[in-house]
Amino acid sequence: MPYTVLSALFLLAASPLATAWGTVGHATVGTIAQHYLTPAAQSYVSGLLGSGVTMASVASWADDYRYTTAGKFINDGRRTLTNRKQALEFLIHFFGDITQPLHDEAEKVGGNDIPVLWNGENTNLHACWDTQMVEKDAGGNSASVITAFSNKLITAIDSGAYSSQKASWVSCNNIKTASTCALQWATDANKINCQYVLKVDETNKELSGSYYTGAKPYIELQLAKGGYRLGAWVNALAAAA
């Protein structure tokens, strides 16, 4: 009998979702994760999502929902294929969500209530971290841009700046202790709020200059973490199925 495992990060689903990472960020996490799937996990994902459907293509699907119900199971033969497909789609999304620092922060509703400027236009701090800064870093929002951006981060994971860190990112990868791992990852991301995101009051300030420059390394690090962790977690799910 396959191990019945609560989809990791559905502890987050007990409360309303504050959107974290925009389409580019979530697709980048999904693309990175897919790169690290084992052959068994590739088949596992295809069996749930459908042949030719990528993790990147469904990574933002959960943003259509403001509330979800905790308790969906991926490796549960009693659930329908549709149930398990949706569980995997939520899982892919939440692995991205939890690495966005402001998604793990209650201050000013995760930065949603901190008005700022981006290229002179009114927005809020959370939106800047979700979308504007990620798209500027990636160089746009097209599929080819996302692929190139993801490959850049994969290279950093494999042989670059992150190669010595990646093992620590998946030190918690036991699918039987999803809540413990999720809390560890959220705590890790939340530290960045003190280190940089909320270190200085940015209310009504322009963020497309020096603030963006300082944020860029954190954005890339967190997207890399999310993708690498997601790949490892899905590998573990596939092994337990």
Short mmCIF file of C-alpha atoms in Angstrom, two decimals:
data_model
loop_
_atom_site.label_atom_id
_atom_site.label_comp_id
_atom_site.label_asym_id
_atom_site.label_seq_id
_atom_site.Cartn_x
_atom_site.Cartn_y
_atom_site.Cartn_z
CA MET A 1 0.00 0.00 0.00
CA PRO A 2 1.40 3.42 -0.86
CA TYR A 3 2.07 5.74 2.04
CA THR A 4 -0.85 8.18 2.46
CA VAL A 5 0.76 11.60 2.74
CA LEU A 6 -0.80 15.01 3.30
CA SER A 7 0.27 17.25 0.45
CA ALA A 8 3.08 19.38 1.78
CA LEU A 9 2.16 22.92 2.61
CA PHE A 10 -1.58 22.36 2.80
CA LEU A 11 -1.26 23.64 6.34
CA LEU A 12 -1.14 26.98 4.54
CA ALA A 13 -4.44 26.20 2.89
CA ALA A 14 -6.38 26.52 6.13
CA SER A 15 -6.30 30.31 5.75
CA PRO A 16 -6.89 32.76 2.89
CA LEU A 17 -4.10 32.91 0.34
CA ALA A 18 -2.13 36.08 -0.18
CA THR A 19 -0.78 35.77 -3.68
CA ALA A 20 2.98 35.16 -3.64
CA TRP A 21 5.26 35.29 -6.69
CA GLY A 22 3.62 36.19 -9.97
CA THR A 23 3.49 33.99 -13.05
CA VAL A 24 7.21 34.31 -13.80
CA GLY A 25 8.28 33.39 -10.27
CA HIS A 26 5.98 30.38 -10.01
CA ALA A 27 6.87 29.14 -13.49
CA THR A 28 10.56 29.45 -12.65
CA VAL A 29 10.10 27.33 -9.53
CA GLY A 30 8.22 24.74 -11.58
CA THR A 31 10.82 24.69 -14.34
CA ILE A 32 13.69 24.24 -11.89
CA ALA A 33 11.83 21.46 -10.07
CA GLN A 34 11.10 19.56 -13.28
CA HIS A 35 14.80 19.62 -14.16
CA TYR A 36 15.62 17.66 -11.00
CA LEU A 37 12.92 14.99 -11.26
CA THR A 38 14.00 11.37 -11.35
CA PRO A 39 12.67 9.23 -14.21
CA ALA A 40 10.15 7.73 -11.78
CA ALA A 41 9.02 11.19 -10.69
CA GLN A 42 8.70 12.33 -14.31
CA SER A 43 6.31 9.45 -14.96
CA TYR A 44 4.50 10.19 -11.70
CA VAL A 45 3.94 13.83 -12.65
CA SER A 46 2.85 12.94 -16.19
CA GLY A 47 0.41 10.42 -14.79
CA LEU A 48 -1.26 13.11 -12.68
CA LEU A 49 -0.97 16.24 -14.79
CA GLY A 50 -1.19 14.61 -18.20
CA SER A 51 1.32 13.80 -20.90
CA GLY A 52 3.30 16.85 -21.96
CA VAL A 53 1.92 19.10 -19.20
CA THR A 54 4.78 20.80 -17.39
CA MET A 55 4.94 21.76 -13.74
CA ALA A 56 5.64 25.34 -14.84
CA SER A 57 2.40 25.50 -16.83
CA VAL A 58 0.25 24.72 -13.77
CA ALA A 59 2.34 26.53 -11.18
CA SER A 60 0.01 29.55 -10.95
CA TRP A 61 -3.23 27.57 -11.13
CA ALA A 62 -3.93 27.85 -7.40
CA ASP A 63 -4.04 31.65 -7.61
CA ASP A 64 -7.56 31.21 -9.00
CA TYR A 65 -8.59 30.11 -5.53
CA ARG A 66 -8.70 32.35 -2.46
CA TYR A 67 -9.63 29.52 -0.11
CA THR A 68 -8.74 25.85 -0.25
CA THR A 69 -9.56 22.87 1.90
CA ALA A 70 -6.76 21.18 3.76
CA GLY A 71 -6.75 17.42 3.56
CA LYS A 72 -6.26 16.56 -0.09
CA PHE A 73 -3.93 13.61 -0.53
CA ILE A 74 -1.66 12.91 -3.45
CA ASN A 75 -0.67 9.31 -2.71
CA ASP A 76 -4.11 8.07 -1.68
CA GLY A 77 -5.72 5.42 -3.83
CA ARG A 78 -9.14 6.32 -2.40
CA ARG A 79 -8.97 9.73 -4.08
CA THR A 80 -9.92 10.24 -7.70
CA LEU A 81 -7.30 11.11 -10.27
CA THR A 82 -8.79 14.62 -10.44
CA ASN A 83 -8.40 15.04 -6.68
CA ARG A 84 -4.79 13.93 -6.81
CA LYS A 85 -4.05 16.10 -9.84
CA GLN A 86 -5.38 19.16 -8.02
CA ALA A 87 -3.39 18.24 -4.93
CA LEU A 88 -0.19 18.17 -6.97
CA GLU A 89 -1.07 21.50 -8.60
CA PHE A 90 -1.58 23.09 -5.19
CA LEU A 91 1.65 21.54 -3.98
CA ILE A 92 3.61 23.01 -6.89
CA HIS A 93 2.12 26.41 -6.16
CA PHE A 94 2.72 26.37 -2.42
CA PHE A 95 6.38 25.46 -2.78
CA GLY A 96 6.71 28.74 -4.63
CA ASP A 97 4.55 30.65 -2.17
CA ILE A 98 6.47 29.68 0.91
CA THR A 99 9.79 30.96 -0.45
CA GLN A 100 8.44 34.49 -1.06
CA PRO A 101 9.46 36.28 2.17
CA LEU A 102 6.36 38.44 2.43
CA HIS A 103 4.12 35.38 2.19
CA ASP A 104 5.53 34.34 5.56
CA GLU A 105 5.03 37.76 7.16
CA ALA A 106 1.98 39.32 8.86
CA GLU A 107 3.31 42.88 9.02
CA LYS A 108 1.04 45.17 6.97
CA VAL A 109 -0.71 42.12 5.51
CA GLY A 110 2.52 40.77 4.10
CA GLY A 111 3.45 44.15 2.63
CA ASN A 112 0.17 44.52 0.75
CA ASP A 113 -0.61 47.59 2.87
CA ILE A 114 2.74 49.27 2.24
CA PRO A 115 2.28 51.64 -0.72
CA VAL A 116 5.36 52.08 -2.92
CA LEU A 117 6.25 53.22 -6.41
CA TRP A 118 7.59 51.17 -9.30
CA ASN A 119 8.81 53.24 -12.24
CA GLY A 120 6.66 56.06 -10.91
CA GLU A 121 3.47 53.97 -10.78
CA ASN A 122 1.57 53.30 -7.56
CA THR A 123 1.73 49.72 -6.29
CA ASN A 124 2.55 47.95 -3.02
CA LEU A 125 5.57 46.18 -1.58
CA HIS A 126 4.08 42.70 -1.86
CA ALA A 127 3.25 43.20 -5.54
CA CYS A 128 6.79 44.37 -6.23
CA TRP A 129 8.21 41.19 -4.74
CA ASP A 130 5.60 39.08 -6.52
CA THR A 131 5.92 40.44 -10.00
CA GLN A 132 7.73 43.65 -10.91
CA MET A 133 11.12 42.83 -9.46
CA VAL A 134 11.02 39.20 -10.64
CA GLU A 135 10.15 40.20 -14.19
CA LYS A 136 12.86 42.85 -14.23
CA ASP A 137 15.39 40.31 -12.99
CA ALA A 138 14.30 37.68 -15.51
CA GLY A 139 14.17 40.18 -18.36
CA GLY A 140 10.48 39.86 -19.17
CA ASN A 141 7.66 37.35 -18.85
CA SER A 142 7.68 35.27 -22.03
CA ALA A 143 8.15 31.51 -22.04
CA SER A 144 11.63 31.82 -23.53
CA VAL A 145 12.62 34.34 -20.86
CA ILE A 146 11.38 32.03 -18.09
CA THR A 147 13.36 29.13 -19.56
CA ALA A 148 16.56 31.17 -19.79
CA PHE A 149 16.10 32.57 -16.27
CA SER A 150 15.45 29.08 -14.87
CA ASN A 151 18.52 27.69 -16.63
CA LYS A 152 20.63 30.46 -15.13
CA LEU A 153 19.49 29.44 -11.64
CA ILE A 154 19.94 25.72 -12.40
CA THR A 155 23.54 26.42 -13.37
CA ALA A 156 24.04 28.28 -10.10
CA ILE A 157 22.60 25.29 -8.23
CA ASP A 158 24.67 22.70 -10.08
CA SER A 159 28.04 24.39 -10.29
CA GLY A 160 27.78 28.00 -9.20
CA ALA A 161 27.04 30.09 -6.13
CA TYR A 162 24.42 27.70 -4.75
CA SER A 163 26.23 24.41 -5.27
CA SER A 164 27.56 24.30 -1.71
CA GLN A 165 24.20 25.32 -0.23
CA LYS A 166 21.74 23.07 -2.02
CA ALA A 167 22.09 20.08 0.31
CA SER A 168 20.99 22.23 3.25
CA TRP A 169 17.89 23.34 1.34
CA VAL A 170 16.55 19.79 1.37
CA SER A 171 17.75 18.77 4.83
CA CYS A 172 14.05 18.44 5.68
CA ASN A 173 12.56 16.25 2.98
CA ASN A 174 10.54 13.65 4.86
CA ILE A 175 7.05 13.48 3.37
CA LYS A 176 5.78 12.11 6.69
CA THR A 177 6.69 15.39 8.41
CA ALA A 178 5.32 17.91 5.91
CA SER A 179 4.24 20.41 8.57
CA THR A 180 7.67 20.40 10.19
CA CYS A 181 9.40 20.99 6.87
CA ALA A 182 6.96 23.73 5.85
CA LEU A 183 7.54 25.58 9.10
CA GLN A 184 11.30 25.31 8.63
CA TRP A 185 11.09 26.70 5.10
CA ALA A 186 8.74 29.52 6.14
CA THR A 187 11.04 30.48 8.99
CA ASP A 188 13.99 30.50 6.62
CA ALA A 189 12.21 32.83 4.19
CA ASN A 190 10.88 35.08 6.94
CA LYS A 191 14.42 35.90 8.09
CA ILE A 192 14.90 37.83 4.85
CA ASN A 193 12.21 40.27 5.92
CA CYS A 194 14.43 41.41 8.78
CA GLN A 195 17.62 41.17 6.74
CA TYR A 196 16.33 43.21 3.82
CA VAL A 197 12.66 43.32 2.76
CA LEU A 198 11.35 45.29 5.76
CA LYS A 199 14.62 46.45 7.24
CA VAL A 200 13.88 50.05 6.22
CA ASP A 201 10.45 51.63 5.88
CA GLU A 202 9.92 51.85 2.12
CA THR A 203 6.50 53.50 2.30
CA ASN A 204 5.87 55.66 -0.79
CA LYS A 205 9.43 55.16 -2.03
CA GLU A 206 10.55 54.27 -5.56
CA LEU A 207 11.79 50.67 -5.59
CA SER A 208 12.99 50.19 -9.16
CA GLY A 209 16.50 51.50 -8.40
CA SER A 210 18.73 50.70 -5.45
CA TYR A 211 16.07 48.72 -3.57
CA TYR A 212 15.65 46.37 -6.53
CA THR A 213 19.42 45.99 -6.87
CA GLY A 214 19.63 44.89 -3.24
CA ALA A 215 16.63 42.58 -3.56
CA LYS A 216 17.83 40.77 -6.69
CA PRO A 217 20.16 38.27 -4.96
CA TYR A 218 17.42 37.33 -2.47
CA ILE A 219 14.86 36.84 -5.25
CA GLU A 220 17.14 34.50 -7.17
CA LEU A 221 18.13 32.57 -4.05
CA GLN A 222 14.53 32.02 -2.98
CA LEU A 223 13.36 30.92 -6.41
CA ALA A 224 16.26 28.47 -6.61
CA LYS A 225 15.42 27.09 -3.17
CA GLY A 226 11.76 26.66 -4.05
CA GLY A 227 12.48 24.82 -7.28
CA TYR A 228 15.14 22.55 -5.82
CA ARG A 229 13.00 21.67 -2.79
CA LEU A 230 9.95 21.00 -4.94
CA GLY A 231 11.91 18.65 -7.19
CA ALA A 232 13.23 16.73 -4.19
CA TRP A 233 9.77 16.52 -2.61
CA VAL A 234 8.08 15.22 -5.73
CA ASN A 235 10.89 12.67 -6.11
CA ALA A 236 10.09 11.49 -2.58
CA LEU A 237 6.36 11.35 -3.32
CA ALA A 238 6.99 9.31 -6.45
CA ALA A 239 9.20 6.90 -4.53
CA ALA A 240 6.45 6.39 -1.95
CA ALA A 241 3.61 5.98 -4.44
#
